[in-house]
Amino acid sequence: MENQENKKRMLSGIQPSGDLHLGNYLGAVKNWDEMIDQFDCYYFMADLHSITVRQNPADLRRRSKTQLAQYIASGLDPEKCTLFIQSHVHEHAELGWILNCYTMFGELSRMTQFKDKSAKNTENINGGLFTYPALMAADILLYQADYVPVGEDQKQHCELTRDVAIRFNNIYGETFKVPEPFIPKVGARIMSLSNPVSKMSKSDPAGCVFVMDKPEDIARKFKRAVTDSDTEHCVRYAPKEKPGVSNLMQIYSSVTGKTLEEIEKEFDGQGYGALKPTVGDAVIESLRPLREESERILADKAYLESVYTEGAQKATYVARKTLRKVYKRVGFVEKPF
């Protein structure tokens, strides 16, 4: 692990809720190598958060390992950042309970994600679903993180974490570093191949290209990609008028580095039939090294285990120091061991 002492610390948890897809990769993951060079990064597979929704145990274990392998293959070098599985560091759950006692009912009831997830899981509106923002605050505050990458859907959680940290500090004195939200560099916004007005999502398998898809499956999905029902049939970037073609052009630009103007010239005089297989082939070649490296890592079980074991050990060392301070602040008797 490189010396990270002079770097600001960044932390991010990623739920192992599904396989990495092209939208995830081009929209965010490709930029992560820049972040790990700039910050002391901690990334964890948030399996504790995953069980607020019922999971198949075997699938959850598989996804946690697969996702970790994919992120390593995508550029999260274990020599440059700390990678671990959340449930391997029990301090997350312990601090999560304590912060439950410093997070107000009204604050939790206003969380929009609780409302959204409750609407989707009406038969399983459990206590964890309601209080998980306190666990998320614990995830961040355990590591005295300076920054937390946030998208629009996570700003509310970051604000709550800051409020809880300030509240605790005001009662007991300086204990937690109050984190700042970090707006990461955003890559291309990749839309569904079957419904180009919606973002690419694993809930739409026909329109979603997964990193681990076989080349022939990727080619078939692009062959069936929705273009546009206009009479023009020319390859031109116009997101409102031609969302399907514009999405394919955006994907092609992202994986080849070509500008949209260059792509328009490349397909001048050609129809959609030429664009779709060309984009599919470019995506296949772009994802090939990522897929092959992910497969290699997954096959090397000893290596993958060493990554999350060493990551958990380093994370535990940092988390334990914070938790000891918290235990002392709230008045718990010091542990005899």
mmCIF file of C-alpha atoms in Angstrom:
data_model
loop_
_atom_site.group_PDB
_atom_site.id
_atom_site.type_symbol
_atom_site.label_atom_id
_atom_site.label_comp_id
_atom_site.label_asym_id
_atom_site.label_seq_id
_atom_site.Cartn_x
_atom_site.Cartn_y
_atom_site.Cartn_z
ATOM 1 C CA MET A 1 0.000 0.000 0.000
ATOM 2 C CA GLU A 2 1.408 3.396 -0.996
ATOM 3 C CA ASN A 3 1.985 6.045 1.657
ATOM 4 C CA GLN A 4 -1.334 7.874 1.962
ATOM 5 C CA GLU A 5 -0.551 10.054 5.004
ATOM 6 C CA ASN A 6 -0.621 13.377 3.149
ATOM 7 C CA LYS A 7 -3.778 12.659 1.172
ATOM 8 C CA LYS A 8 -7.327 13.563 2.086
ATOM 9 C CA ARG A 9 -9.454 10.502 2.796
ATOM 10 C CA MET A 10 -12.426 9.480 0.660
ATOM 11 C CA LEU A 11 -14.906 6.697 1.404
ATOM 12 C CA SER A 12 -17.583 5.045 -0.699
ATOM 13 C CA GLY A 13 -19.791 2.004 -0.144
ATOM 14 C CA ILE A 14 -21.187 0.079 -3.075
ATOM 15 C CA GLN A 15 -24.123 -2.293 -2.632
ATOM 16 C CA PRO A 16 -23.571 -5.697 -4.273
ATOM 17 C CA SER A 17 -27.011 -5.500 -5.828
ATOM 18 C CA GLY A 18 -26.123 -6.638 -9.335
ATOM 19 C CA ASP A 19 -23.455 -7.009 -11.967
ATOM 20 C CA LEU A 20 -21.586 -4.002 -13.313
ATOM 21 C CA HIS A 21 -23.045 -2.760 -16.595
ATOM 22 C CA LEU A 22 -21.894 -0.472 -19.381
ATOM 23 C CA GLY A 23 -23.737 2.528 -17.904
ATOM 24 C CA ASN A 24 -21.975 2.103 -14.536
ATOM 25 C CA TYR A 25 -18.621 1.654 -16.205
ATOM 26 C CA LEU A 26 -18.727 4.568 -18.665
ATOM 27 C CA GLY A 27 -20.641 6.838 -16.289
ATOM 28 C CA ALA A 28 -18.441 6.457 -13.201
ATOM 29 C CA VAL A 29 -16.005 3.577 -12.863
ATOM 30 C CA LYS A 30 -13.665 4.697 -15.659
ATOM 31 C CA ASN A 31 -12.836 7.798 -13.597
ATOM 32 C CA TRP A 32 -11.988 5.986 -10.375
ATOM 33 C CA ASP A 33 -8.298 5.571 -11.135
ATOM 34 C CA GLU A 34 -7.995 9.369 -11.040
ATOM 35 C CA MET A 35 -9.615 9.437 -7.587
ATOM 36 C CA ILE A 36 -7.329 6.804 -6.061
ATOM 37 C CA ASP A 37 -4.292 8.751 -7.195
ATOM 38 C CA GLN A 38 -5.677 11.932 -5.647
ATOM 39 C CA PHE A 39 -7.153 10.597 -2.376
ATOM 40 C CA ASP A 40 -6.645 7.926 0.296
ATOM 41 C CA CYS A 41 -9.632 5.868 -0.845
ATOM 42 C CA TYR A 42 -11.657 3.298 1.099
ATOM 43 C CA TYR A 43 -14.163 1.290 -0.944
ATOM 44 C CA PHE A 44 -16.369 -1.397 0.582
ATOM 45 C CA MET A 45 -19.017 -3.816 -0.609
ATOM 46 C CA ALA A 46 -22.033 -2.714 1.432
ATOM 47 C CA ASP A 47 -23.533 -6.126 2.173
ATOM 48 C CA LEU A 48 -25.031 -4.992 5.510
ATOM 49 C CA HIS A 49 -27.098 -2.420 3.624
ATOM 50 C CA SER A 50 -28.185 -5.011 1.062
ATOM 51 C CA ILE A 51 -30.247 -7.062 3.516
ATOM 52 C CA THR A 52 -32.827 -4.309 4.104
ATOM 53 C CA VAL A 53 -34.327 -6.052 1.050
ATOM 54 C CA ARG A 54 -34.585 -9.861 1.138
ATOM 55 C CA GLN A 55 -31.612 -11.531 -0.541
ATOM 56 C CA ASN A 56 -30.823 -15.023 -1.682
ATOM 57 C CA PRO A 57 -27.791 -15.842 0.546
ATOM 58 C CA ALA A 58 -25.815 -17.665 -2.145
ATOM 59 C CA ASP A 59 -26.439 -14.848 -4.642
ATOM 60 C CA LEU A 60 -25.384 -12.178 -2.155
ATOM 61 C CA ARG A 61 -22.092 -13.968 -1.458
ATOM 62 C CA ARG A 62 -21.444 -14.448 -5.172
ATOM 63 C CA ARG A 63 -22.271 -10.848 -6.046
ATOM 64 C CA SER A 64 -20.085 -9.445 -3.267
ATOM 65 C CA LYS A 65 -17.048 -11.310 -4.613
ATOM 66 C CA THR A 66 -17.890 -10.764 -8.282
ATOM 67 C CA GLN A 67 -18.400 -7.060 -7.797
ATOM 68 C CA LEU A 68 -15.129 -6.742 -5.916
ATOM 69 C CA ALA A 69 -13.301 -8.546 -8.742
ATOM 70 C CA GLN A 70 -14.909 -6.286 -11.330
ATOM 71 C CA TYR A 71 -13.895 -3.137 -9.501
ATOM 72 C CA ILE A 72 -10.313 -4.340 -9.171
ATOM 73 C CA ALA A 73 -10.314 -5.096 -12.895
ATOM 74 C CA SER A 74 -11.769 -1.624 -13.546
ATOM 75 C CA GLY A 75 -8.825 0.131 -11.941
ATOM 76 C CA LEU A 76 -9.291 0.007 -8.170
ATOM 77 C CA ASP A 77 -5.752 -1.181 -7.453
ATOM 78 C CA PRO A 78 -5.570 -2.820 -3.981
ATOM 79 C CA GLU A 79 -2.025 -1.435 -3.715
ATOM 80 C CA LYS A 80 -3.397 2.098 -3.965
ATOM 81 C CA CYS A 81 -6.696 1.904 -2.069
ATOM 82 C CA THR A 82 -8.407 -0.089 0.684
ATOM 83 C CA LEU A 83 -10.979 -2.623 -0.516
ATOM 84 C CA PHE A 84 -13.079 -4.653 1.892
ATOM 85 C CA ILE A 85 -16.453 -6.217 2.617
ATOM 86 C CA GLN A 86 -18.547 -4.237 5.098
ATOM 87 C CA SER A 87 -19.664 -7.168 7.265
ATOM 88 C CA HIS A 88 -16.007 -8.124 7.864
ATOM 89 C CA VAL A 89 -15.545 -4.970 9.962
ATOM 90 C CA HIS A 90 -17.961 -5.319 12.888
ATOM 91 C CA GLU A 91 -17.337 -1.749 14.001
ATOM 92 C CA HIS A 92 -19.780 -0.612 11.297
ATOM 93 C CA ALA A 93 -22.689 -2.342 13.043
ATOM 94 C CA GLU A 94 -21.563 -1.221 16.519
ATOM 95 C CA LEU A 95 -21.240 2.457 15.624
ATOM 96 C CA GLY A 96 -24.437 2.176 13.587
ATOM 97 C CA TRP A 97 -26.365 1.288 16.757
ATOM 98 C CA ILE A 98 -24.814 4.157 18.714
ATOM 99 C CA LEU A 99 -25.623 6.687 15.995
ATOM 100 C CA ASN A 100 -29.198 5.380 15.902
ATOM 101 C CA CYS A 101 -29.441 6.944 19.341
ATOM 102 C CA TYR A 102 -28.261 10.324 18.022
ATOM 103 C CA THR A 103 -30.393 10.368 14.877
ATOM 104 C CA MET A 104 -33.872 11.791 15.254
ATOM 105 C CA PHE A 105 -37.037 9.964 14.212
ATOM 106 C CA GLY A 106 -38.155 12.987 12.216
ATOM 107 C CA GLU A 107 -34.893 13.050 10.288
ATOM 108 C CA LEU A 108 -35.236 9.399 9.309
ATOM 109 C CA SER A 109 -38.899 9.752 8.376
ATOM 110 C CA ARG A 110 -38.028 12.491 5.882
ATOM 111 C CA MET A 111 -35.536 10.376 3.926
ATOM 112 C CA THR A 112 -36.823 10.056 0.383
ATOM 113 C CA GLN A 113 -35.129 6.694 -0.235
ATOM 114 C CA PHE A 114 -37.038 5.170 2.704
ATOM 115 C CA LYS A 115 -40.287 6.318 1.100
ATOM 116 C CA ASP A 116 -39.256 5.006 -2.315
ATOM 117 C CA LYS A 117 -38.049 1.619 -1.059
ATOM 118 C CA SER A 118 -41.077 1.198 1.187
ATOM 119 C CA ALA A 119 -43.338 1.721 -1.803
ATOM 120 C CA LYS A 120 -41.462 -0.997 -3.719
ATOM 121 C CA ASN A 121 -41.282 -3.465 -0.796
ATOM 122 C CA THR A 122 -44.674 -3.130 0.851
ATOM 123 C CA GLU A 123 -44.454 -6.602 2.442
ATOM 124 C CA ASN A 124 -41.061 -5.970 4.039
ATOM 125 C CA ILE A 125 -40.971 -2.458 5.520
ATOM 126 C CA ASN A 126 -38.520 -3.392 8.268
ATOM 127 C CA GLY A 127 -36.691 -1.391 10.931
ATOM 128 C CA GLY A 128 -33.406 -1.625 9.058
ATOM 129 C CA LEU A 129 -34.958 0.014 6.016
ATOM 130 C CA PHE A 130 -35.960 2.935 8.234
ATOM 131 C CA THR A 131 -32.722 3.320 10.210
ATOM 132 C CA TYR A 132 -30.101 2.455 7.604
ATOM 133 C CA PRO A 133 -29.106 6.145 7.150
ATOM 134 C CA ALA A 134 -27.625 5.924 10.676
ATOM 135 C CA LEU A 135 -25.548 2.937 9.555
ATOM 136 C CA MET A 136 -24.511 4.907 6.480
ATOM 137 C CA ALA A 137 -23.388 7.737 8.774
ATOM 138 C CA ALA A 138 -21.391 5.204 10.793
ATOM 139 C CA ASP A 139 -19.764 3.888 7.603
ATOM 140 C CA ILE A 140 -18.442 7.358 6.840
ATOM 141 C CA LEU A 141 -17.612 8.649 10.325
ATOM 142 C CA LEU A 142 -15.733 5.494 11.352
ATOM 143 C CA TYR A 143 -12.948 6.387 8.941
ATOM 144 C CA GLN A 144 -12.856 10.134 9.650
ATOM 145 C CA ALA A 145 -13.458 10.655 5.929
ATOM 146 C CA ASP A 146 -12.835 14.101 4.465
ATOM 147 C CA TYR A 147 -14.972 13.478 1.400
ATOM 148 C CA VAL A 148 -17.866 11.273 0.312
ATOM 149 C CA PRO A 149 -18.694 10.919 -3.399
ATOM 150 C CA VAL A 150 -22.366 11.721 -3.847
ATOM 151 C CA GLY A 151 -24.849 11.776 -6.681
ATOM 152 C CA GLU A 152 -28.205 13.527 -6.571
ATOM 153 C CA ASP A 153 -29.817 10.542 -4.793
ATOM 154 C CA GLN A 154 -27.235 10.532 -1.970
ATOM 155 C CA LYS A 155 -27.006 14.236 -1.052
ATOM 156 C CA GLN A 156 -29.658 13.838 1.647
ATOM 157 C CA HIS A 157 -27.680 11.024 3.312
ATOM 158 C CA CYS A 158 -24.500 13.098 3.340
ATOM 159 C CA GLU A 159 -26.356 16.026 4.908
ATOM 160 C CA LEU A 160 -27.769 13.730 7.603
ATOM 161 C CA THR A 161 -24.283 12.334 8.312
ATOM 162 C CA ARG A 162 -22.959 15.864 8.775
ATOM 163 C CA ASP A 163 -25.872 16.735 11.102
ATOM 164 C CA VAL A 164 -25.295 13.626 13.244
ATOM 165 C CA ALA A 165 -21.531 14.256 13.439
ATOM 166 C CA ILE A 166 -22.048 17.882 14.476
ATOM 167 C CA ARG A 167 -24.688 16.880 17.042
ATOM 168 C CA PHE A 168 -22.406 14.255 18.595
ATOM 169 C CA ASN A 169 -19.420 16.638 18.607
ATOM 170 C CA ASN A 170 -21.485 19.369 20.270
ATOM 171 C CA ILE A 171 -22.467 16.992 23.078
ATOM 172 C CA TYR A 172 -19.146 15.225 23.702
ATOM 173 C CA GLY A 173 -16.457 17.366 22.133
ATOM 174 C CA GLU A 174 -14.534 16.873 18.896
ATOM 175 C CA THR A 175 -14.935 13.189 17.988
ATOM 176 C CA PHE A 176 -15.840 12.942 14.318
ATOM 177 C CA LYS A 177 -14.487 14.749 11.288
ATOM 178 C CA VAL A 178 -17.450 16.375 9.528
ATOM 179 C CA PRO A 179 -17.274 15.099 5.920
ATOM 180 C CA GLU A 180 -17.781 17.176 2.797
ATOM 181 C CA PRO A 181 -19.741 15.958 -0.231
ATOM 182 C CA PHE A 182 -17.600 15.332 -3.292
ATOM 183 C CA ILE A 183 -19.177 15.590 -6.726
ATOM 184 C CA PRO A 184 -17.192 13.106 -8.822
ATOM 185 C CA LYS A 185 -16.355 13.625 -12.454
ATOM 186 C CA VAL A 186 -19.272 12.219 -14.398
ATOM 187 C CA GLY A 187 -18.751 10.318 -17.609
ATOM 188 C CA ALA A 188 -21.244 9.664 -20.338
ATOM 189 C CA ARG A 189 -24.912 9.261 -19.472
ATOM 190 C CA ILE A 190 -25.699 5.893 -21.064
ATOM 191 C CA MET A 191 -29.299 5.081 -21.866
ATOM 192 C CA SER A 192 -31.099 1.762 -22.355
ATOM 193 C CA LEU A 193 -30.700 0.096 -25.753
ATOM 194 C CA SER A 194 -34.373 -0.899 -25.705
ATOM 195 C CA ASN A 195 -35.741 2.364 -24.284
ATOM 196 C CA PRO A 196 -33.301 5.202 -25.031
ATOM 197 C CA VAL A 197 -35.213 7.782 -22.993
ATOM 198 C CA SER A 198 -34.421 5.834 -19.781
ATOM 199 C CA LYS A 199 -31.035 5.230 -18.176
ATOM 200 C CA MET A 200 -29.432 1.834 -18.724
ATOM 201 C CA SER A 201 -30.492 -0.379 -15.815
ATOM 202 C CA LYS A 202 -30.136 -4.002 -14.753
ATOM 203 C CA SER A 203 -33.930 -4.102 -14.356
ATOM 204 C CA ASP A 204 -34.145 -3.962 -18.167
ATOM 205 C CA PRO A 205 -31.941 -6.912 -19.278
ATOM 206 C CA ALA A 206 -32.737 -6.516 -22.979
ATOM 207 C CA GLY A 207 -31.506 -2.927 -22.983
ATOM 208 C CA CYS A 208 -28.615 -3.404 -20.576
ATOM 209 C CA VAL A 209 -25.096 -4.523 -21.533
ATOM 210 C CA PHE A 210 -23.278 -6.164 -18.625
ATOM 211 C CA VAL A 211 -19.505 -6.155 -18.311
ATOM 212 C CA MET A 212 -19.513 -9.959 -18.045
ATOM 213 C CA ASP A 213 -21.786 -10.513 -21.075
ATOM 214 C CA LYS A 214 -20.357 -12.793 -23.768
ATOM 215 C CA PRO A 215 -19.347 -11.032 -27.021
ATOM 216 C CA GLU A 216 -22.125 -12.730 -28.965
ATOM 217 C CA ASP A 217 -24.705 -11.519 -26.422
ATOM 218 C CA ILE A 218 -23.416 -7.950 -26.652
ATOM 219 C CA ALA A 219 -23.536 -8.089 -30.451
ATOM 220 C CA ARG A 220 -27.130 -9.371 -30.357
ATOM 221 C CA LYS A 221 -28.243 -6.595 -27.969
ATOM 222 C CA PHE A 222 -26.793 -3.904 -30.219
ATOM 223 C CA LYS A 223 -28.293 -5.507 -33.307
ATOM 224 C CA ARG A 224 -31.708 -5.223 -31.627
ATOM 225 C CA ALA A 225 -31.088 -1.727 -30.230
ATOM 226 C CA VAL A 226 -33.892 0.766 -30.764
ATOM 227 C CA THR A 227 -32.912 3.534 -33.161
ATOM 228 C CA ASP A 228 -35.560 5.994 -34.323
ATOM 229 C CA SER A 229 -38.707 5.872 -36.423
ATOM 230 C CA ASP A 230 -37.936 9.012 -38.409
ATOM 231 C CA THR A 231 -37.791 9.070 -42.201
ATOM 232 C CA GLU A 232 -34.328 10.598 -42.268
ATOM 233 C CA HIS A 233 -32.343 7.478 -41.319
ATOM 234 C CA CYS A 234 -29.092 9.450 -41.185
ATOM 235 C CA VAL A 235 -26.629 9.204 -38.298
ATOM 236 C CA ARG A 236 -26.889 12.581 -36.583
ATOM 237 C CA TYR A 237 -26.556 13.583 -32.915
ATOM 238 C CA ALA A 238 -29.866 15.067 -31.805
ATOM 239 C CA PRO A 239 -30.870 13.705 -28.349
ATOM 240 C CA LYS A 240 -34.427 15.061 -28.394
ATOM 241 C CA GLU A 241 -35.266 14.213 -32.001
ATOM 242 C CA LYS A 242 -33.196 11.033 -32.318
ATOM 243 C CA PRO A 243 -32.639 9.587 -28.804
ATOM 244 C CA GLY A 244 -31.819 6.056 -29.983
ATOM 245 C CA VAL A 245 -29.189 7.044 -32.536
ATOM 246 C CA SER A 246 -27.788 9.713 -30.213
ATOM 247 C CA ASN A 247 -27.373 7.118 -27.447
ATOM 248 C CA LEU A 248 -25.480 4.782 -29.794
ATOM 249 C CA MET A 249 -23.263 7.663 -30.883
ATOM 250 C CA GLN A 250 -22.583 8.590 -27.256
ATOM 251 C CA ILE A 251 -21.593 5.011 -26.447
ATOM 252 C CA TYR A 252 -19.355 4.821 -29.530
ATOM 253 C CA SER A 253 -17.715 8.117 -28.600
ATOM 254 C CA SER A 254 -17.090 6.945 -25.025
ATOM 255 C CA VAL A 255 -15.379 3.684 -25.973
ATOM 256 C CA THR A 256 -13.364 4.993 -28.942
ATOM 257 C CA GLY A 257 -12.563 8.573 -27.948
ATOM 258 C CA LYS A 258 -13.986 9.878 -31.228
ATOM 259 C CA THR A 259 -15.948 13.120 -31.184
ATOM 260 C CA LEU A 260 -19.613 13.197 -32.158
ATOM 261 C CA GLU A 261 -18.684 15.256 -35.224
ATOM 262 C CA GLU A 262 -16.156 12.620 -36.299
ATOM 263 C CA ILE A 263 -18.782 9.900 -35.880
ATOM 264 C CA GLU A 264 -21.290 11.810 -38.020
ATOM 265 C CA LYS A 265 -18.668 12.065 -40.777
ATOM 266 C CA GLU A 266 -17.739 8.367 -40.418
ATOM 267 C CA PHE A 267 -21.332 7.297 -41.070
ATOM 268 C CA ASP A 268 -22.198 9.994 -43.585
ATOM 269 C CA GLY A 269 -24.406 8.432 -46.226
ATOM 270 C CA GLN A 270 -24.907 5.246 -44.223
ATOM 271 C CA GLY A 271 -28.007 4.166 -42.362
ATOM 272 C CA TYR A 272 -28.656 2.833 -38.870
ATOM 273 C CA GLY A 273 -27.845 -0.675 -40.065
ATOM 274 C CA ALA A 274 -24.158 0.242 -40.323
ATOM 275 C CA LEU A 275 -24.043 2.062 -36.987
ATOM 276 C CA LYS A 276 -25.407 -0.666 -34.698
ATOM 277 C CA PRO A 277 -22.920 -3.483 -35.427
ATOM 278 C CA THR A 278 -19.988 -1.036 -35.469
ATOM 279 C CA VAL A 279 -20.882 0.269 -32.011
ATOM 280 C CA GLY A 280 -21.441 -3.294 -30.781
ATOM 281 C CA ASP A 281 -17.995 -4.381 -31.999
ATOM 282 C CA ALA A 282 -16.353 -1.343 -30.381
ATOM 283 C CA VAL A 283 -18.054 -2.088 -27.052
ATOM 284 C CA ILE A 284 -17.023 -5.756 -27.224
ATOM 285 C CA GLU A 285 -13.368 -4.798 -27.704
ATOM 286 C CA SER A 286 -13.552 -2.110 -25.015
ATOM 287 C CA LEU A 287 -15.006 -4.509 -22.428
ATOM 288 C CA ARG A 288 -12.949 -7.549 -23.424
ATOM 289 C CA PRO A 289 -9.906 -6.789 -21.194
ATOM 290 C CA LEU A 290 -12.169 -5.854 -18.296
ATOM 291 C CA ARG A 291 -14.190 -9.068 -18.591
ATOM 292 C CA GLU A 292 -11.117 -11.254 -19.001
ATOM 293 C CA GLU A 293 -9.354 -9.660 -16.035
ATOM 294 C CA SER A 294 -12.490 -10.052 -13.891
ATOM 295 C CA GLU A 295 -12.662 -13.736 -14.825
ATOM 296 C CA ARG A 296 -8.976 -14.184 -14.026
ATOM 297 C CA ILE A 297 -9.380 -12.580 -10.596
ATOM 298 C CA LEU A 298 -12.487 -14.642 -9.795
ATOM 299 C CA ALA A 299 -10.626 -17.826 -10.744
ATOM 300 C CA ASP A 300 -7.781 -16.898 -8.376
ATOM 301 C CA LYS A 301 -9.743 -17.366 -5.159
ATOM 302 C CA ALA A 302 -6.666 -17.088 -2.959
ATOM 303 C CA TYR A 303 -5.773 -13.684 -4.415
ATOM 304 C CA LEU A 304 -9.313 -12.308 -4.099
ATOM 305 C CA GLU A 305 -9.525 -13.503 -0.497
ATOM 306 C CA SER A 306 -6.160 -11.908 0.270
ATOM 307 C CA VAL A 307 -7.447 -8.568 -1.076
ATOM 308 C CA TYR A 308 -10.567 -8.446 1.073
ATOM 309 C CA THR A 309 -8.754 -9.909 4.089
ATOM 310 C CA GLU A 310 -5.958 -7.343 3.994
ATOM 311 C CA GLY A 311 -8.490 -4.615 3.255
ATOM 312 C CA ALA A 312 -10.606 -5.592 6.270
ATOM 313 C CA GLN A 313 -7.530 -5.656 8.515
ATOM 314 C CA LYS A 314 -6.495 -2.144 7.473
ATOM 315 C CA ALA A 315 -10.070 -0.856 7.725
ATOM 316 C CA THR A 316 -10.512 -2.442 11.162
ATOM 317 C CA TYR A 317 -7.359 -0.757 12.470
ATOM 318 C CA VAL A 318 -8.745 2.677 11.518
ATOM 319 C CA ALA A 319 -12.349 1.931 12.550
ATOM 320 C CA ARG A 320 -11.344 0.535 15.945
ATOM 321 C CA LYS A 321 -9.533 3.757 16.894
ATOM 322 C CA THR A 322 -12.662 5.797 16.179
ATOM 323 C CA LEU A 323 -14.968 3.375 18.011
ATOM 324 C CA ARG A 324 -12.761 3.352 21.122
ATOM 325 C CA LYS A 325 -12.967 7.127 21.249
ATOM 326 C CA VAL A 326 -16.769 7.005 20.849
ATOM 327 C CA TYR A 327 -17.140 4.357 23.584
ATOM 328 C CA LYS A 328 -15.138 6.527 25.969
ATOM 329 C CA ARG A 329 -17.151 9.636 25.078
ATOM 330 C CA VAL A 330 -20.559 8.038 25.735
ATOM 331 C CA GLY A 331 -19.440 6.444 29.024
ATOM 332 C CA PHE A 332 -18.986 2.741 28.287
ATOM 333 C CA VAL A 333 -16.652 0.808 30.599
ATOM 334 C CA GLU A 334 -13.344 0.208 28.865
ATOM 335 C CA LYS A 335 -12.996 -3.290 27.415
ATOM 336 C CA PRO A 336 -10.684 -5.541 29.484
ATOM 337 C CA PHE A 337 -9.215 -7.156 26.326
#
